Structure formats: structure tokens, C-alpha cells
mmCIF file of C-alpha atoms (C1' of nucleotides) in Angstrom:
data_model
loop_
_atom_site.group_PDB
_atom_site.id
_atom_site.type_symbol
_atom_site.label_atom_id
_atom_site.label_comp_id
_atom_site.label_asym_id
_atom_site.label_seq_id
_atom_site.Cartn_x
_atom_site.Cartn_y
_atom_site.Cartn_z
ATOM 1 C CA MET A 158 0.001 0.071 0.103
ATOM 2 C CA PRO A 159 2.091 2.933 -1.234
ATOM 3 C CA LEU A 160 1.072 6.284 -0.067
ATOM 4 C CA ALA A 161 -0.130 8.675 -2.552
ATOM 5 C CA HIS A 162 2.834 10.724 -2.296
ATOM 6 C CA SER A 163 3.166 14.335 -1.348
ATOM 7 C CA GLN A 164 6.422 16.036 -0.210
ATOM 8 C CA PRO A 165 8.213 14.498 2.683
ATOM 9 C CA LEU A 166 7.534 15.362 6.142
ATOM 10 C CA ASP A 167 9.584 18.766 7.124
ATOM 11 C CA SER A 168 11.553 17.823 10.341
ATOM 12 C CA THR A 169 12.856 21.000 10.331
ATOM 13 C CA SER A 170 9.471 22.852 10.496
ATOM 14 C CA VAL A 171 8.279 20.581 13.305
ATOM 15 C CA LEU A 172 11.528 21.097 15.502
ATOM 16 C CA ALA A 173 11.126 24.909 15.260
ATOM 17 C CA TRP A 174 7.684 24.460 16.394
ATOM 18 C CA TYR A 175 8.545 22.133 19.125
ATOM 19 C CA ASP A 176 11.099 24.617 20.312
ATOM 20 C CA ARG A 177 8.701 27.280 20.796
ATOM 21 C CA HIS A 178 5.600 25.087 21.912
ATOM 22 C CA ALA A 179 6.875 21.959 23.658
ATOM 23 C CA ARG A 180 4.555 20.963 26.517
ATOM 24 C CA ASP A 181 5.845 21.020 29.997
ATOM 25 C CA LEU A 182 5.371 17.464 31.415
ATOM 26 C CA PRO A 183 6.714 16.038 34.550
ATOM 27 C CA TRP A 184 8.934 13.134 32.623
ATOM 28 C CA ARG A 185 10.238 15.620 29.919
ATOM 29 C CA VAL A 186 13.314 17.336 29.568
ATOM 30 C CA SER A 187 12.608 20.558 27.543
ATOM 31 C CA PRO A 188 14.404 21.314 24.281
ATOM 32 C CA ALA A 189 16.361 24.036 25.957
ATOM 33 C CA ASP A 190 17.613 21.987 28.613
ATOM 34 C CA ARG A 191 18.444 18.915 26.053
ATOM 35 C CA ARG A 192 20.723 21.530 24.064
ATOM 36 C CA GLN A 193 22.547 22.316 27.278
ATOM 37 C CA GLY A 194 23.377 18.403 27.469
ATOM 38 C CA ILE A 195 20.825 17.366 29.919
ATOM 39 C CA ARG A 196 19.833 13.824 29.103
ATOM 40 C CA PRO A 197 16.409 12.172 30.260
ATOM 41 C CA ASP A 198 16.266 9.568 32.974
ATOM 42 C CA PRO A 199 15.457 6.014 31.012
ATOM 43 C CA TYR A 200 13.638 4.973 34.143
ATOM 44 C CA ARG A 201 11.250 7.993 34.008
ATOM 45 C CA VAL A 202 10.751 7.875 30.388
ATOM 46 C CA TRP A 203 10.001 4.146 30.418
ATOM 47 C CA LEU A 204 7.678 4.657 33.325
ATOM 48 C CA SER A 205 5.618 7.421 31.647
ATOM 49 C CA GLU A 206 5.633 5.810 28.331
ATOM 50 C CA VAL A 207 4.065 2.503 29.861
ATOM 51 C CA MET A 208 1.474 4.599 31.718
ATOM 52 C CA LEU A 209 0.586 6.411 28.552
ATOM 53 C CA GLN A 210 -0.074 3.275 26.510
ATOM 54 C CA GLN A 211 -3.869 3.973 25.730
ATOM 55 C CA THR A 212 -4.171 6.491 28.256
ATOM 56 C CA THR A 213 -4.240 10.323 28.271
ATOM 57 C CA VAL A 214 -1.551 12.437 29.621
ATOM 58 C CA ALA A 215 -4.162 14.002 32.088
ATOM 59 C CA ALA A 216 -4.967 10.555 33.703
ATOM 60 C CA VAL A 217 -1.329 9.769 33.863
ATOM 61 C CA LYS A 218 0.226 12.866 35.284
ATOM 62 C CA ALA A 219 -0.922 12.047 39.097
ATOM 63 C CA TYR A 220 0.118 8.552 38.930
ATOM 64 C CA PHE A 221 3.387 9.383 37.479
ATOM 65 C CA VAL A 222 4.325 11.595 40.224
ATOM 66 C CA ARG A 223 2.983 9.061 42.964
ATOM 67 C CA PHE A 224 5.200 6.406 41.421
ATOM 68 C CA THR A 225 8.405 8.477 41.084
ATOM 69 C CA THR A 226 7.985 9.679 44.692
ATOM 70 C CA LEU A 227 7.408 6.083 46.072
ATOM 71 C CA TRP A 228 10.157 4.571 43.859
ATOM 72 C CA PRO A 229 12.711 7.110 42.473
ATOM 73 C CA SER A 230 14.663 4.432 40.509
ATOM 74 C CA VAL A 231 14.207 1.052 39.058
ATOM 75 C CA GLN A 232 15.954 -0.600 41.617
ATOM 76 C CA ASP A 233 13.260 0.905 44.090
ATOM 77 C CA LEU A 234 10.639 -0.346 41.901
ATOM 78 C CA ALA A 235 12.021 -3.927 41.430
ATOM 79 C CA ALA A 236 12.557 -4.303 45.269
ATOM 80 C CA THR A 237 8.902 -3.769 45.918
ATOM 81 C CA PRO A 238 6.280 -6.637 45.995
ATOM 82 C CA LEU A 239 4.054 -6.841 43.124
ATOM 83 C CA ASP A 240 0.926 -6.045 45.309
ATOM 84 C CA ASN A 241 2.273 -2.576 46.037
ATOM 85 C CA VAL A 242 2.428 -1.975 42.314
ATOM 86 C CA LEU A 243 -1.202 -3.012 41.821
ATOM 87 C CA ARG A 244 -2.448 -1.021 44.420
ATOM 88 C CA GLU A 245 -0.989 1.895 43.232
ATOM 89 C CA TRP A 246 -1.922 1.421 39.682
ATOM 90 C CA ALA A 247 -5.741 1.000 40.453
ATOM 91 C CA GLY A 248 -7.781 3.122 38.397
ATOM 92 C CA LEU A 249 -5.394 3.358 35.583
ATOM 93 C CA GLY A 250 -6.703 0.483 33.630
ATOM 94 C CA TYR A 251 -5.096 -2.229 31.454
ATOM 95 C CA TYR A 252 -3.799 -4.004 34.604
ATOM 96 C CA ALA A 253 -1.417 -6.135 32.629
ATOM 97 C CA ARG A 254 0.763 -3.174 32.310
ATOM 98 C CA ALA A 255 1.217 -3.061 35.985
ATOM 99 C CA ARG A 256 2.491 -6.523 35.895
ATOM 100 C CA ASN A 257 4.691 -6.117 33.253
ATOM 101 C CA LEU A 258 5.976 -2.854 34.468
ATOM 102 C CA HIS A 259 7.281 -4.912 37.768
ATOM 103 C CA ALA A 260 8.552 -7.694 35.772
ATOM 104 C CA CYS A 261 10.512 -5.066 33.569
ATOM 105 C CA ALA A 262 11.939 -3.534 36.633
ATOM 106 C CA ARG A 263 13.204 -6.658 37.899
ATOM 107 C CA ALA A 264 14.602 -7.927 34.449
ATOM 108 C CA VAL A 265 16.492 -4.707 34.168
ATOM 109 C CA VAL A 266 17.887 -5.052 37.633
ATOM 110 C CA ALA A 267 18.750 -8.830 37.086
ATOM 111 C CA GLU A 268 19.752 -8.880 33.641
ATOM 112 C CA HIS A 269 21.203 -5.557 32.873
ATOM 113 C CA GLY A 270 22.506 -4.412 36.221
ATOM 114 C CA GLY A 271 19.845 -1.955 36.648
ATOM 115 C CA VAL A 272 20.546 -0.043 33.478
ATOM 116 C CA PHE A 273 18.059 0.326 30.578
ATOM 117 C CA PRO A 274 19.505 -1.187 27.227
ATOM 118 C CA ASP A 275 20.295 1.755 24.979
ATOM 119 C CA SER A 276 18.709 0.502 21.723
ATOM 120 C CA ALA A 277 14.987 -0.114 20.546
ATOM 121 C CA ALA A 278 16.364 -3.512 19.695
ATOM 122 C CA GLY A 279 17.543 -4.312 23.186
ATOM 123 C CA LEU A 280 14.661 -2.798 24.852
ATOM 124 C CA GLN A 281 11.879 -4.497 22.847
ATOM 125 C CA ASN A 282 12.800 -7.758 24.616
ATOM 126 C CA LEU A 283 11.686 -6.627 27.911
ATOM 127 C CA PRO A 284 8.344 -7.386 29.293
ATOM 128 C CA GLY A 285 5.404 -4.726 28.306
ATOM 129 C CA ILE A 286 7.809 -2.947 25.825
ATOM 130 C CA GLY A 287 6.728 -3.426 22.323
ATOM 131 C CA ALA A 288 7.271 -1.659 18.842
ATOM 132 C CA TYR A 289 6.044 1.657 20.234
ATOM 133 C CA THR A 290 7.767 1.911 23.462
ATOM 134 C CA SER A 291 10.810 0.621 22.528
ATOM 135 C CA ALA A 292 11.348 3.135 19.792
ATOM 136 C CA ALA A 293 9.881 6.200 21.929
ATOM 137 C CA ILE A 294 12.440 5.301 24.453
ATOM 138 C CA ALA A 295 15.448 5.009 22.426
ATOM 139 C CA ALA A 296 14.657 8.050 20.726
ATOM 140 C CA ILE A 297 13.948 10.179 23.562
ATOM 141 C CA CYS A 298 16.718 9.017 25.805
ATOM 142 C CA PHE A 299 19.278 8.094 23.357
ATOM 143 C CA ASP A 300 18.416 9.861 19.973
ATOM 144 C CA GLU A 301 18.085 6.765 17.962
ATOM 145 C CA ARG A 302 16.882 7.528 14.665
ATOM 146 C CA VAL A 303 13.851 5.227 14.826
ATOM 147 C CA ALA A 304 10.250 6.104 13.670
ATOM 148 C CA VAL A 305 7.994 6.443 16.848
ATOM 149 C CA LEU A 306 4.711 5.761 15.776
ATOM 150 C CA ASP A 307 1.775 5.706 17.974
ATOM 151 C CA GLY A 308 -1.995 6.498 17.794
ATOM 152 C CA ASN A 309 -1.518 10.316 17.616
ATOM 153 C CA LEU A 310 1.022 9.810 14.606
ATOM 154 C CA ASP A 311 -1.174 7.542 13.197
ATOM 155 C CA ARG A 312 -3.684 10.316 12.890
ATOM 156 C CA VAL A 313 -1.081 12.935 11.733
ATOM 157 C CA LEU A 314 0.279 10.993 9.260
ATOM 158 C CA ALA A 315 -2.979 9.525 7.867
ATOM 159 C CA ARG A 316 -4.049 13.088 7.557
ATOM 160 C CA TYR A 317 -0.554 14.183 6.008
ATOM 161 C CA TYR A 318 -0.982 11.539 3.359
ATOM 162 C CA ALA A 319 -4.873 11.379 2.999
ATOM 163 C CA LEU A 320 -4.718 7.703 3.685
ATOM 164 C CA ASP A 321 -7.746 6.461 2.385
ATOM 165 C CA VAL A 322 -7.571 2.647 4.376
ATOM 166 C CA PRO A 323 -7.670 2.087 7.896
ATOM 167 C CA VAL A 324 -4.131 2.659 9.528
ATOM 168 C CA ARG A 325 -3.843 -0.831 10.567
ATOM 169 C CA GLU A 326 -3.611 -1.741 6.852
ATOM 170 C CA ALA A 327 -1.116 0.674 5.994
ATOM 171 C CA LYS A 328 1.234 0.739 9.230
ATOM 172 C CA ASP A 329 4.337 -0.310 7.473
ATOM 173 C CA ALA A 330 4.173 2.423 4.746
ATOM 174 C CA LEU A 331 3.329 5.174 7.289
ATOM 175 C CA ARG A 332 6.476 3.715 9.403
ATOM 176 C CA GLY A 333 8.700 3.870 6.169
ATOM 177 C CA ALA A 334 7.641 7.324 5.381
ATOM 178 C CA LEU A 335 8.166 8.493 9.095
ATOM 179 C CA GLN A 336 11.355 6.731 9.256
ATOM 180 C CA LEU A 337 12.784 8.712 6.071
ATOM 181 C CA ALA A 338 12.020 12.211 8.168
ATOM 182 C CA VAL A 339 13.476 11.269 11.349
ATOM 183 C CA PRO A 340 16.194 14.000 11.927
ATOM 184 C CA GLU A 341 19.379 14.018 14.156
ATOM 185 C CA ARG A 342 17.283 15.345 17.027
ATOM 186 C CA ALA A 343 15.500 11.954 17.092
ATOM 187 C CA GLY A 344 13.922 12.368 20.613
ATOM 188 C CA ASP A 345 12.763 15.938 20.135
ATOM 189 C CA PHE A 346 11.199 15.110 16.790
ATOM 190 C CA ALA A 347 9.421 12.175 18.239
ATOM 191 C CA GLN A 348 8.077 14.399 21.300
ATOM 192 C CA ALA A 349 7.233 17.113 18.935
ATOM 193 C CA MET A 350 5.152 14.960 16.579
ATOM 194 C CA MET A 351 3.259 13.602 19.747
ATOM 195 C CA ASP A 352 2.879 17.044 20.994
ATOM 196 C CA LEU A 353 1.592 18.169 17.501
ATOM 197 C CA GLY A 354 -0.965 15.368 17.606
ATOM 198 C CA ALA A 355 -2.288 16.281 21.011
ATOM 199 C CA THR A 356 -2.375 19.986 20.232
ATOM 200 C CA ILE A 357 -2.703 20.953 16.746
ATOM 201 C CA CYS A 358 -3.906 17.828 14.918
ATOM 202 C CA ALA A 359 -6.170 16.653 17.448
ATOM 203 C CA PRO A 360 -9.037 14.034 16.926
ATOM 204 C CA ARG A 361 -11.704 16.327 16.568
ATOM 205 C CA ALA A 362 -10.336 19.376 15.532
ATOM 206 C CA ALA A 363 -7.255 20.375 13.402
ATOM 207 C CA MET A 364 -5.673 23.788 13.584
ATOM 208 C CA CYS A 365 -4.038 23.645 10.292
ATOM 209 C CA LEU A 366 -3.393 27.453 10.130
ATOM 210 C CA VAL A 367 -0.860 27.240 12.849
ATOM 211 C CA CYS A 368 0.408 23.711 11.939
ATOM 212 C CA PRO A 369 4.104 23.336 10.979
ATOM 213 C CA LEU A 370 3.151 20.565 8.524
ATOM 214 C CA HIS A 371 0.463 22.773 6.798
ATOM 215 C CA ASP A 372 2.477 22.895 3.434
ATOM 216 C CA GLY A 373 2.484 19.243 2.557
ATOM 217 C CA CYS A 374 -0.449 18.039 4.177
ATOM 218 C CA LYS A 375 -3.060 16.287 1.578
ATOM 219 C CA ALA A 376 -6.054 16.505 4.170
ATOM 220 C CA ARG A 377 -5.580 20.185 4.789
ATOM 221 C CA GLU A 378 -5.632 20.434 1.025
ATOM 222 C CA GLN A 379 -8.728 18.561 0.693
ATOM 223 C CA GLY A 380 -10.309 20.855 3.166
ATOM 224 C CA GLU A 381 -11.546 18.091 5.770
ATOM 225 C CA PRO A 382 -8.729 16.809 7.719
ATOM 226 C CA THR A 383 -10.948 15.287 10.455
ATOM 227 C CA ARG A 384 -12.061 12.939 7.664
ATOM 228 C CA TYR A 385 -9.011 11.130 8.640
ATOM 229 C CA PRO A 386 -8.051 8.614 9.680
ATOM 230 C CA VAL A 387 -10.428 6.438 7.884
ATOM 231 C CA LYS A 388 -12.108 4.236 10.784
ATOM 232 C CA PRO A 389 -12.320 0.420 10.408
ATOM 233 C CA VAL A 390 -16.031 -0.883 10.464
ATOM 234 C CA LYS A 391 -16.393 -1.687 14.305
ATOM 235 C CA ALA A 392 -17.886 -4.744 15.654
ATOM 236 C CA GLU A 393 -20.921 -4.101 18.068
ATOM 237 C CA ARG A 394 -20.493 -4.393 21.894
ATOM 238 C CA PRO A 395 -22.037 -7.433 23.326
ATOM 239 C CA VAL A 396 -23.613 -6.973 26.792
ATOM 240 C CA ARG A 397 -22.772 -9.403 29.901
ATOM 241 C CA LYS A 398 -24.998 -9.525 32.919
ATOM 242 C CA GLY A 399 -24.428 -10.683 36.491
ATOM 243 C CA HIS A 400 -24.385 -10.091 40.296
ATOM 244 C CA ALA A 401 -22.076 -8.565 42.729
ATOM 245 C CA PHE A 402 -21.986 -9.471 46.405
ATOM 246 C CA VAL A 403 -21.094 -6.911 48.937
ATOM 247 C CA MET A 404 -20.729 -8.922 52.261
ATOM 248 C CA ARG A 405 -20.203 -7.312 55.626
ATOM 249 C CA ASP A 406 -19.371 -9.017 59.072
ATOM 250 C CA ALA A 407 -20.516 -8.048 62.492
ATOM 251 C CA ALA A 408 -17.803 -5.632 62.674
ATOM 252 C CA GLY A 409 -18.836 -3.827 59.527
ATOM 253 C CA ASP A 410 -15.695 -5.004 57.617
ATOM 254 C CA VAL A 411 -16.092 -5.871 53.768
ATOM 255 C CA TYR A 412 -15.134 -9.206 52.188
ATOM 256 C CA LEU A 413 -12.611 -8.731 49.251
ATOM 257 C CA GLN A 414 -10.684 -11.285 47.167
ATOM 258 C CA SER A 415 -8.273 -11.375 44.336
ATOM 259 C CA ARG A 416 -9.100 -11.865 40.928
ATOM 260 C CA PRO A 417 -7.091 -14.568 38.924
ATOM 261 C CA GLY A 418 -3.717 -13.766 37.676
ATOM 262 C CA LYS A 419 -4.967 -13.667 33.946
ATOM 263 C CA GLY A 420 -7.782 -12.128 32.067
ATOM 264 C CA LEU A 421 -10.218 -9.442 32.871
ATOM 265 C CA LEU A 422 -8.727 -7.242 35.884
ATOM 266 C CA ALA A 423 -6.131 -9.688 36.347
ATOM 267 C CA SER A 424 -4.631 -9.867 39.921
ATOM 268 C CA MET A 425 -6.835 -7.169 41.058
ATOM 269 C CA THR A 426 -9.123 -6.832 44.040
ATOM 270 C CA GLU A 427 -12.800 -7.357 43.842
ATOM 271 C CA VAL A 428 -16.062 -8.326 45.699
ATOM 272 C CA PRO A 429 -17.328 -11.856 44.829
ATOM 273 C CA THR A 430 -19.627 -11.877 41.558
ATOM 274 C CA SER A 431 -21.522 -14.282 39.943
ATOM 275 C CA ASP A 432 -20.763 -15.764 36.664
ATOM 276 C CA LEU A 433 -21.425 -13.454 33.575
ATOM 277 C CA GLY A 434 -23.904 -14.335 30.802
ATOM 278 C CA GLU A 435 -26.033 -12.777 28.057
ATOM 279 C CA LYS A 436 -28.839 -13.040 30.409
ATOM 280 C CA LEU A 437 -29.133 -12.312 34.046
ATOM 281 C CA GLY A 438 -29.490 -15.573 36.181
ATOM 282 C CA GLU A 439 -30.616 -15.988 39.697
ATOM 283 C CA PRO A 440 -28.225 -14.728 42.120
ATOM 284 C CA ASP A 441 -25.967 -17.393 43.740
ATOM 285 C CA PHE A 442 -25.348 -15.869 47.047
ATOM 286 C CA PRO A 443 -21.797 -16.934 48.411
ATOM 287 C CA ALA A 444 -23.265 -16.957 52.120
ATOM 288 C CA GLU A 445 -26.418 -17.063 54.042
ATOM 289 C CA GLY A 446 -27.617 -13.598 54.983
ATOM 290 C CA ASP A 447 -30.401 -11.016 54.693
ATOM 291 C CA TRP A 448 -29.456 -10.120 51.199
ATOM 292 C CA ARG A 449 -30.760 -6.857 50.050
ATOM 293 C CA ARG A 450 -30.872 -5.699 46.715
ATOM 294 C CA HIS A 451 -29.343 -2.153 45.560
ATOM 295 C CA GLY A 452 -29.161 -0.635 42.164
ATOM 296 C CA GLN A 453 -27.267 -1.553 39.123
ATOM 297 C CA VAL A 454 -23.729 -0.818 38.007
ATOM 298 C CA ILE A 455 -22.938 -0.386 34.295
ATOM 299 C CA HIS A 456 -19.432 -0.575 33.250
ATOM 300 C CA VAL A 457 -18.187 -0.272 29.673
ATOM 301 C CA PHE A 458 -14.945 -2.173 28.827
ATOM 302 C CA THR A 459 -13.468 -2.091 25.452
ATOM 303 C CA HIS A 460 -14.946 -5.153 24.103
ATOM 304 C CA PHE A 461 -18.291 -5.605 26.133
ATOM 305 C CA ARG A 462 -20.672 -3.694 28.175
ATOM 306 C CA LEU A 463 -21.172 -5.090 31.828
ATOM 307 C CA GLU A 464 -24.066 -4.768 33.731
ATOM 308 C CA LEU A 465 -23.937 -5.647 37.558
ATOM 309 C CA GLU A 466 -26.843 -6.140 40.023
ATOM 310 C CA VAL A 467 -25.531 -5.044 43.423
ATOM 311 C CA TRP A 468 -26.454 -6.962 46.539
ATOM 312 C CA SER A 469 -25.294 -6.684 50.199
ATOM 313 C CA ALA A 470 -25.882 -8.435 53.476
ATOM 314 C CA LEU A 471 -24.671 -9.108 56.813
ATOM 315 C CA VAL A 472 -23.132 -12.498 56.969
ATOM 316 C CA ALA A 473 -21.342 -14.800 59.357
ATOM 317 C CA PRO A 474 -17.466 -15.345 58.162
ATOM 318 C CA ASP A 475 -17.703 -18.955 58.272
ATOM 319 C CA GLY A 476 -16.288 -20.677 55.086
ATOM 320 C CA LEU A 477 -15.245 -17.327 53.484
ATOM 321 C CA ASP A 478 -11.501 -18.003 53.701
ATOM 322 C CA ALA A 479 -10.250 -17.331 50.073
ATOM 323 C CA GLY A 480 -10.189 -13.613 50.596
ATOM 324 C CA TRP A 481 -9.881 -11.036 53.560
ATOM 325 C CA TRP A 482 -11.946 -8.785 55.502
ATOM 326 C CA ALA A 483 -11.046 -5.060 55.100
ATOM 327 C CA PRO A 484 -12.577 -2.086 57.077
ATOM 328 C CA PRO A 485 -14.457 0.459 55.403
ATOM 329 C CA GLY A 486 -11.559 2.997 55.753
ATOM 330 C CA ALA A 487 -8.935 0.804 54.146
ATOM 331 C CA LEU A 488 -10.926 0.267 51.114
ATOM 332 C CA LYS A 489 -9.024 3.425 49.340
ATOM 333 C CA GLY A 490 -5.674 1.514 49.702
ATOM 334 C CA GLU A 491 -6.836 -1.747 48.075
ATOM 335 C CA ALA A 492 -6.072 -2.702 44.382
ATOM 336 C CA LEU A 493 -9.818 -2.154 43.540
ATOM 337 C CA PRO A 494 -10.387 -1.351 39.880
ATOM 338 C CA THR A 495 -12.986 1.358 39.065
ATOM 339 C CA LEU A 496 -15.774 -1.120 38.434
ATOM 340 C CA PHE A 497 -15.660 -2.581 41.765
ATOM 341 C CA ARG A 498 -15.390 1.145 43.448
ATOM 342 C CA LYS A 499 -18.635 1.717 41.534
ATOM 343 C CA VAL A 500 -20.169 -1.544 43.241
ATOM 344 C CA LEU A 501 -19.067 -0.658 46.624
ATOM 345 C CA ALA A 502 -20.380 3.078 46.164
ATOM 346 C CA GLU A 503 -23.786 1.454 45.109
ATOM 347 C CA ALA A 504 -23.800 -0.501 48.297
ATOM 348 C CA GLY A 505 -23.140 2.624 50.290
ATOM 349 C CA LEU A 506 -19.643 2.259 51.044
ATOM 350 C CA SER A 507 -16.679 4.754 50.097
ATOM 351 C "C1'" DA B 49 -4.191 -11.183 11.445
ATOM 352 C "C1'" DA B 50 -7.514 -10.618 14.929
ATOM 353 C "C1'" DG B 51 -8.965 -10.754 19.675
ATOM 354 C "C1'" DC B 52 -8.368 -9.301 24.668
ATOM 355 C "C1'" DC B 53 -7.545 -5.826 28.019
ATOM 356 C "C1'" DG B 54 -9.874 -0.048 31.387
ATOM 357 C "C1'" DG B 55 -10.807 3.958 31.915
ATOM 358 C "C1'" DG B 56 -11.515 8.921 31.532
ATOM 359 C "C1'" DG B 57 -12.792 12.934 28.780
ATOM 360 C "C1'" DC B 58 -14.894 15.147 25.081
ATOM 361 C "C1'" DG B 59 -19.061 17.097 22.212
ATOM 362 C "C1'" DC C 189 -24.582 8.599 25.792
ATOM 363 C "C1'" DG C 190 -21.336 7.503 21.817
ATOM 364 C "C1'" DC C 191 -16.727 8.339 20.470
ATOM 365 C "C1'" DC C 192 -12.082 8.789 21.036
ATOM 366 C "C1'" DC C 193 -7.733 7.580 22.571
ATOM 367 C "C1'" DA C 194 1.009 8.438 24.149
ATOM 368 C "C1'" DG C 195 -0.199 -0.509 22.714
ATOM 369 C "C1'" DG C 196 1.519 -5.029 24.085
ATOM 370 C "C1'" DC C 197 0.267 -9.774 24.451
ATOM 371 C "C1'" DT C 198 -1.992 -13.945 23.190
ATOM 372 C "C1'" DT C 199 -3.789 -17.100 20.068
#
DNA sequence: AAGCCGGGGCG
DNA sequence: CGCCCAGGCTT
């Protein structure tokens, strides 16, 4: 799938724009500081890039500050138990990232002496570091001249070339075109292109008049840049239904347990639930009690919509030994995903 | 190559 | 409320 060609990307214009308009982010070294020879810390760049996978800057900032305060170095992160990492990751989503983050920290310490590999090829062997993240770290930290292609760049390039097929079908062509444009300041260029996608060439609006890629952009020339990228036909989102059971003991503590290490919300904390299905079954209460029905919690995942009926009861703790009892004041510190925080709120807790 | 895996913000 | 998003892993 060759790109209907226009002129090559003008990296000089992009860098000049970035020198004036770079965003100030907690993990970033400004272009001015980079010129002074200040280099980014690979640990901080790696941590930020993993957090930013499918996640917005606004959502990441507070988590990044918290993580780097608790664990200032990769050695600190590697030394902490996985449970601590999962607790701090709660609410950020895509929880496999947290497990891979921890595994990666331990691999860097155990196999690389606590020093991150200095090339995209070396980085990509580590857990949770794929094509995008390896390229981003290598470019930002070491100015390796690799194409850093994420969802932001997909959009910018799809517009620049007026790509008339879904990005997924032309990924290699886009990467090749981008690779040809990567300048010596590879790290600044990568960050510049992402800033461009976040502020100028945004998903629902394109401020073409102030864009450094204005001149060569096919979508701008056509007059309707937000027509790109072309979206693939999307499958409908199925609905799954079930029950959630909030149990309290005589002391008022809440029964919690860990989810399986694989699959949905892996290794995170939950209250017991029924099996999920297309149709709502009868509640299979996990203990005897005066079960009271609350409202419904609706939670939308990427690939299905979940509807949970929330129940609560005062129960005797006999037989409930797979999990643990948590006082309501301790719920905040548990590794509870947003779904189960909604469930607890529906039952009148937190 | 396609499916699985969260959550928040925006219009 | 629908749509969008700073990807990687598994099968």
C-alpha cells in the first residue's frame, strides 16, 4: 500500500515549532535543557511511556508523580512487592501493564545491572515494551533515529497523506515514510510529533493554520482533515450481565478477594460476583444472609458492556477464607479497579 | 491477523 | 450517551 505521495515530512519545521511550543510534562526534558546536554532519565521515560499506553496525559500525571515519589529508581521499583504496584496502579486500567512493569523492572535489575538497554532492539525484549515503547525510549533517551509511531502519529500521518484505508492496513508504509523524516534530534522530533497530534492535529479538530506541516498536508489541501484517519468497521459491543455481592461482618468489615492472575482485571481486588452471561441468572449468594438488593452498576469495557446487580448482606464469616476482611476506611488503599469501586459505592460504601 | 484488555474526557 | 484515545500480549 504505497502512499499517494506528497512532499516528505518537514522535520525542520516541526522542530522549530517544538522549540517554541513544547508541552511541559513531569517526565520530559525541555528542548532548551537538552541543548544544554541534560539527558532524560530512562527510568522515568520508560515509566511514563508505559503509563501512557492507551491512556491520556491528564490521567497519567498524578500516577507518574506518585510512582516516582514512592520509587525514584528502577531498583526501588524492582525491590517492592507486586501487590504494592497493583495498588498504586488501581484506576489506571489495562492492569497487565502493571504486572509487566514490575517484571520489566526486575529484569532490568537482574539482567542488565539496573541500566536500561540503549537501543530500541534491546529494549523490545523486555516485558511490556513493544514496537512503540521501545522506539519512544530509544529516541527520547538516546536520540536513536527510529520512527516512533503511536496512535497520535497514526492520525497526523493519515491526514498528511490523506490515507484512504484504515491505519492498521498501512502501518508499514506510514512507518517507512516517518523513518525517512527522522532527523538528528530524534528524541525532540518524536516528542514534537506527539505534541503536534495532541494539540494541533487533534482527533476532533485540526488547527491547520498554525500547523508546521501545513504545506505538505493532503488532508488540509482537501479541506476536511478530520475525515482522516478512516475508521475500520467496528463490531458491536455485546452485553454481559451478572450479580455482585458485598458482604459485611459484624464488625462492619467488607469481604474482598483477588481476581485470577490472567484475563479481565487480572490480579486486582474484587468483591465476589456471579458468573456473567448474556441473560441475568438467579443470584447464587456466596453466604447465608439477609440479602438486600441495591441498584445496577453499568461499566463499559473496550470489548463488552457489563451490567452488575449489586447486593449486600450482613453475613457470618464461616467458610469465607479465600479472601480477607477490610474495614471500610481501608478500601481506598486496596487494588480495586473502578468497576468495583462503583459496586461498593452502590452498596453505600466509600 | 484478530481478539483481548480500562478508564476518562469530550462533544 | 457515543466516540475517541501516548499499545502489548496472546492465540
